[in-house]
C-alpha positions as MATLAB code, in Angstrom:
seq = 'MAKVELIGIGKVYEGNVRAVDNANITVEDKEFVVFVGPSGCGKSTTLRMVAGLEDITEGELFIDGEKMNDVPPKDRNIAMVFQNYALYPHMSVYENMAFGLRIKKVPKAEIDKRVRDAAKILDIEKFLERKPKALSGGQRQRVAVGRAIVRNPKVFLFDEPLSNLDAKLRVQMRAELSSLHLRLNATMIYVTHDQVEAMTMASKIVVMKDGKVQQIGSPLYLYNYPNNKFVAGFIGSPPMNFLTVKISEEGGVVVLDEGSFKIKAHPSHMEHLKKYVGKEVFFGIRPEDMVYSQSGGDNSFAAKITVVEPLGADIHLWLSTGSQPLVARTEPHYDFKVGDSANFMPKMEKARYFDKETELAVLPSPAV';
ca = [
      26.688   -5.608   12.419;
      24.345   -2.782   12.205;
      21.193   -3.787   11.027;
      18.253   -1.399   12.221;
      14.844   -3.253   11.608;
      11.412   -1.127   11.916;
       8.180   -3.763   12.363;
       4.713   -2.209   12.116;
       6.304    1.009   14.017;
       3.569    3.556   14.938;
       2.883    6.999   16.549;
      -0.285    8.493   17.703;
       0.217   11.823   19.734;
      -2.323   13.364   22.695;
      -5.984   13.362   20.611;
      -5.835   10.323   18.996;
      -2.989   12.468   16.224;
      -1.325    9.405   13.756;
       1.867   10.786   12.908;
       3.287    7.325   11.793;
       1.616    4.607   10.551;
       2.299    0.642   10.583;
       6.150    0.968    9.000;
       7.835   -1.951    7.970;
      11.582   -0.834    7.049;
      14.982   -2.310    7.614;
      17.771   -0.571    7.455;
      21.096   -3.520    6.274;
      24.544   -3.168    7.743;
      26.507   -0.419    5.563;
      23.535    1.217    4.402;
      22.823    4.897    3.774;
      19.297    5.049    4.231;
      17.385    8.315    3.419;
      13.631    8.561    4.331;
      12.369   11.657    2.219;
       8.944   13.006    1.769;
       7.103   16.329    2.038;
       6.551   17.997    5.578;
       4.336   16.456    7.954;
       4.585   13.249    6.357;
       6.452   11.645    9.975;
       9.896   11.014    8.872;
      11.735   12.815   11.304;
       9.175   11.452   14.312;
      10.642    7.653   12.743;
      13.824    9.050   12.846;
      13.798   10.485   16.532;
      12.036    6.470   17.253;
      14.885    5.213   16.138;
      16.786    7.509   18.408;
      14.448    6.874   21.139;
      13.739   10.701   21.638;
      10.223    9.608   20.938;
       7.991    6.985   22.514;
       7.416    3.591   20.552;
       3.896    3.631   20.483;
       2.879    0.528   17.816;
       5.571   -2.249   16.655;
       8.786   -2.464   17.406;
      12.355   -1.097   16.547;
      15.136   -4.150   16.841;
      19.540   -2.572   16.084;
      21.174   -6.015   15.731;
      18.809   -8.676   16.958;
      18.178   -6.509   20.454;
      14.529   -4.758   20.553;
      15.288   -1.120   22.017;
      11.145   -0.084   22.844;
      12.537    0.792   26.176;
      15.401    0.965   25.589;
      17.368    4.992   26.808;
      18.486    6.595   24.192;
      22.165    6.571   25.649;
      22.343    2.536   25.608;
      21.552    2.244   22.043;
      24.448    2.848   21.039;
      23.501    5.296   18.197;
      24.733    8.987   17.013;
      22.488   11.823   15.864;
      23.618   15.267   13.940;
      20.491   17.503   13.962;
      19.972   20.647   11.611;
      20.323   23.405   14.089;
      24.014   21.926   14.876;
      23.743   21.917   18.546;
      27.503   22.307   19.396;
      27.816   24.399   22.616;
      28.778   27.876   21.834;
      31.234   28.555   25.134;
      33.315   25.281   24.147;
      35.900   25.135   21.547;
      35.684   22.163   18.785;
      38.053   19.955   20.537;
      35.769   20.508   23.544;
      32.392   20.480   21.721;
      33.948   17.139   19.753;
      35.040   15.375   23.391;
      32.596   16.198   25.230;
      30.355   13.416   25.131;
      33.550   10.728   25.672;
      34.490   12.873   28.972;
      31.297   12.060   30.049;
      31.259    8.743   29.488;
      35.198    8.687   31.584;
      36.897    7.331   28.239;
      40.462    7.355   28.983;
      42.451   11.178   28.240;
      44.482    9.656   25.662;
      41.790    7.830   23.688;
      39.370   11.008   23.620;
      42.784   13.004   22.094;
      42.801    9.596   19.741;
      39.555    9.900   18.422;
      39.403   13.799   18.346;
      42.237   14.287   16.184;
      41.286   11.391   13.873;
      38.190   13.129   13.075;
      39.035   16.275   12.847;
      41.940   15.134    9.977;
      38.949   12.916    8.067;
      36.802   16.222    7.936;
      39.489   17.885    7.886;
      38.966   20.704   10.529;
      42.382   20.172   12.105;
      43.398   23.834   12.203;
      39.538   25.078   13.613;
      40.215   23.037   17.253;
      40.687   25.338   19.500;
      38.057   27.956   17.767;
      34.665   28.258   19.534;
      31.407   27.750   17.077;
      31.048   31.405   16.876;
      34.330   31.893   14.481;
      33.171   29.191   12.305;
      31.217   28.756    8.743;
      27.917   26.944    8.685;
      29.671   24.310    7.106;
      32.254   24.430    9.182;
      30.291   23.785   12.100;
      28.175   21.086   10.749;
      31.800   19.470   10.271;
      32.235   19.378   14.093;
      28.674   17.944   14.655;
      29.685   15.499   12.308;
      32.813   14.972   13.856;
      30.885   15.046   17.547;
      28.799   12.113   16.015;
      32.534    9.856   14.495;
      34.653   10.229   17.744;
      31.587    7.888   19.831;
      31.999    4.855   17.080;
      28.579    4.095   17.078;
      26.575    1.714   15.368;
      24.437    4.018   13.770;
      24.899    7.185   12.526;
      21.517    9.417   12.374;
      21.334   12.486   10.571;
      18.455   15.144   11.018;
      18.261   17.448    7.483;
      21.152   18.661    8.915;
      22.056   20.637    5.520;
      19.202   21.952    5.158;
      20.723   25.733    7.289;
      23.705   25.851    4.445;
      23.508   28.151    1.112;
      22.812   25.736   -2.459;
      26.243   25.687   -2.990;
      27.907   24.468    0.133;
      24.780   21.814    0.525;
      26.264   20.463   -2.497;
      30.035   20.290   -1.224;
      27.919   18.909    1.606;
      26.606   15.719    0.147;
      29.763   14.666   -2.365;
      31.320   15.018    1.770;
      28.680   13.055    3.393;
      28.134   10.357    1.044;
      32.389   10.189    0.766;
      32.260   10.122    4.880;
      30.050    6.900    4.875;
      32.414    4.912    2.215;
      34.955    5.801    4.667;
      33.705    4.871    7.742;
      31.438    2.017    6.049;
      28.996    2.464    8.318;
      25.089    2.477    8.653;
      23.703    6.237    8.177;
      19.746    7.123    7.893;
      19.222   10.501    6.783;
      15.930   12.445    6.675;
      15.579   15.450    4.155;
      12.458   16.862    2.041;
      15.164   17.510   -0.767;
      14.516   14.381   -3.153;
      17.580   15.540   -5.134;
      19.717   14.523   -2.162;
      17.509   11.608   -1.312;
      18.833   10.553   -5.417;
      22.333   11.694   -4.999;
      23.161   10.184   -1.528;
      21.054    7.092   -0.578;
      21.973    3.459   -1.368;
      18.039    3.181   -0.599;
      15.603    5.403   -0.333;
      11.849    5.145    1.809;
       8.889    7.719    0.744;
       6.619    9.037    2.964;
       3.457   10.659    3.156;
       0.893   11.295    5.733;
       2.891    9.210    7.925;
       2.915    6.233    5.604;
       5.787    4.540    3.316;
       4.990    5.059   -0.119;
       7.795    2.896   -1.160;
      11.140    1.603   -0.525;
      14.234    0.511   -3.193;
      17.062    2.492   -4.611;
      16.985    5.756   -6.166;
      16.827    4.968   -9.841;
      14.406    2.008   -9.171;
      12.253    4.689   -7.763;
      12.931    6.943  -10.615;
      11.969    4.573  -13.389;
       9.205    2.561  -11.541;
       7.417    4.354   -8.785;
       4.196    2.689   -8.013;
       2.119    5.371   -7.289;
       1.871    9.312   -8.480;
       3.056   10.816   -5.360;
       5.931    8.448   -6.248;
       6.292    9.625   -9.072;
       5.525   12.485   -9.374;
       7.975   13.426   -5.426;
      11.024   11.830   -7.358;
      12.703   13.613  -10.045;
      13.674   17.422  -10.857;
      11.756   18.618  -12.415;
       8.820   16.931  -11.404;
       7.723   13.996  -14.219;
       4.625   15.944  -15.913;
       0.702   14.169  -15.544;
      -2.018   14.373  -18.116;
      -5.467   12.856  -17.973;
      -6.271   10.871  -20.961;
      -9.126    8.629  -21.924;
      -7.831    5.211  -23.345;
      -9.588    4.020  -26.886;
      -8.736    1.560  -28.876;
      -8.563    2.020  -32.528;
      -7.619   -0.814  -35.086;
      -6.409   -2.918  -32.421;
      -3.869   -0.418  -31.653;
      -3.953    1.483  -27.977;
      -4.532    5.031  -28.219;
      -4.387    7.774  -25.414;
      -6.540   10.926  -26.324;
      -5.648   14.373  -24.171;
      -8.542   15.967  -26.072;
      -6.629   18.510  -27.958;
      -4.149   15.451  -29.254;
      -3.664   11.550  -29.825;
      -0.823    9.461  -29.436;
      -0.436    5.485  -29.249;
       0.808    3.355  -25.818;
       3.685    1.319  -26.929;
       3.259   -1.679  -27.301;
       4.672   -3.539  -24.782;
       2.327   -1.238  -22.423;
      -0.805   -2.250  -24.401;
      -1.739   -4.877  -22.989;
      -1.869   -3.852  -19.552;
      -4.261   -0.570  -20.675;
      -6.237   -2.379  -22.800;
      -8.525   -2.973  -19.318;
      -9.351    0.709  -18.821;
     -10.498    1.110  -22.599;
     -13.272    3.439  -22.413;
     -11.931    4.816  -19.040;
      -9.862    7.524  -17.555;
      -6.244    7.489  -16.046;
      -3.103    9.804  -15.243;
      -0.364    9.576  -18.190;
       3.325   10.249  -16.867;
       6.236   11.211  -18.407;
       9.673   12.696  -16.966;
      10.716   16.349  -18.891;
      13.460   14.718  -20.229;
      11.495   11.768  -22.116;
       9.600   14.884  -24.110;
      11.776   14.851  -27.622;
      11.235   18.395  -29.565;
      10.300   17.452  -32.450;
      11.172   20.274  -35.638;
       9.077   18.273  -38.120;
       6.457   17.170  -35.895;
       4.891   13.315  -37.467;
       3.413   10.746  -35.674;
       2.845   10.292  -32.066;
       3.922   14.134  -31.675;
       2.030   16.975  -30.529;
       1.504   21.041  -30.789;
       2.162   22.887  -27.113;
       2.205   26.421  -26.701;
       5.376   27.892  -24.892;
       4.853   29.814  -22.181;
       7.610   29.879  -20.090;
      11.510   29.363  -21.007;
      14.196   28.423  -18.359;
      17.852   28.366  -19.869;
      20.267   26.527  -17.064;
      23.274   26.467  -19.113;
      23.491   22.745  -19.454;
      19.857   22.255  -21.050;
      16.705   24.510  -21.231;
      13.167   23.540  -19.302;
      10.235   24.594  -21.172;
       7.234   25.237  -19.597;
       4.199   24.542  -22.078;
       0.344   24.479  -22.417;
      -1.554   22.030  -24.115;
      -5.302   22.880  -23.072;
      -5.626   22.826  -20.070;
      -3.005   20.748  -19.034;
       0.358   22.121  -18.383;
       3.859   19.996  -18.855;
       7.579   20.371  -19.040;
      10.254   18.802  -21.412;
      14.370   19.072  -20.769;
      15.764   19.949  -23.988;
      19.554   21.151  -25.178;
      20.693   24.640  -25.183;
      21.069   25.414  -28.538;
      17.142   25.966  -29.822;
      16.180   29.364  -30.223;
      13.137   28.764  -28.250;
      10.767   31.940  -27.306;
       7.721   32.392  -25.254;
       4.659   32.269  -27.288;
       6.163   29.736  -30.010;
       4.725   26.482  -30.723;
       6.291   23.645  -30.993;
       5.799   19.652  -31.529;
       7.056   17.395  -28.687;
       7.253   13.328  -29.266;
       7.293   11.865  -25.942;
       8.846    8.834  -25.320;
       6.415    6.686  -25.131;
       8.624    3.011  -23.829;
       9.239    5.850  -20.951;
       6.227    6.667  -20.189;
       4.224    6.028  -16.965;
       0.466    5.524  -16.055;
      -1.584    5.343  -13.047;
      -5.470    4.581  -11.865;
      -7.310    7.626  -11.972;
      -9.227    6.514   -8.269;
      -6.601    4.691   -6.807;
      -3.685    6.302   -8.157;
      -1.811    3.188   -8.244;
       0.561    2.586  -10.938;
      -1.105    0.036  -14.096;
       2.212   -0.925  -15.111;
       4.182   -3.802  -13.508;
       7.464   -3.179  -11.454;
      10.067   -5.489  -12.369;
      11.395   -7.193   -9.799;
      14.503   -5.993   -7.511;
];
């Protein structure tokens, strides 16, 4: 078992600077949990408190049911992989991976077995005698991960480990770390500012902003049912579109008035929107739920195309509807040009709505 529990965890620096505020997070045994959020949101500070590299100001931390607040990092049975690899340049790959075990006076034969087993898992056996300077960035990152694996820790901690790699290698390493998690059957906590990494790797995502946990859930649950406007806009690429619309009621039907167009709410949403009649709300719609309509028709609206981004498998269109921009993701066989006017029909059953003042979701989310 390697369950990690953060109960009311807070971190306050000198000058009453609050980096983390009342974080309640449970990482179940064998889960791959990703902390994600913009720079300065407190995700790395939270990870470092789990590692013991930062003192905990408030709350309690438990690993396997044992309180860890005052336990030194070396006694927590965790292993951390850093952004900058933190390899010893004068040591070979083998020596880097074996160093922590030698400090603990693990028998030489056991060290050799663990290092070679980890090297085989990570496909770095042929690099064991090389120095770090002779390796590529991706190979160095594998060595850093291998150094963590040989320790057989209860919990693996990753602090933005892929941010120094190029785009193609990041994609490859994402897949390798996901595969490694399945092979090791281990508990992993991973920090990143990249929501694509979070979506593709996590079994559970913790979204943070300004030191506070915004929402916790599976990637698809957060994508489909964000509980506030920040989560809705942060999860997804391109991000969710937001329009400020006024809710009105015409003939018993709830209508969204953007100023330059009106569209009807989906029947399943009307009950929850009626209390906002006469008020403004944020209307959220994903780019892939903006359907191009050649003929226009009911519940469609016209928009001017301002940017065309062909991506091969699809096209991203940047649209103007008065003062409020939108992005649509469409199929590649349409011949769109900048300056064209096109009709789009939102999939209103997929729409989300957020209170203008609190930015909380208007529609209830289904139980997990």
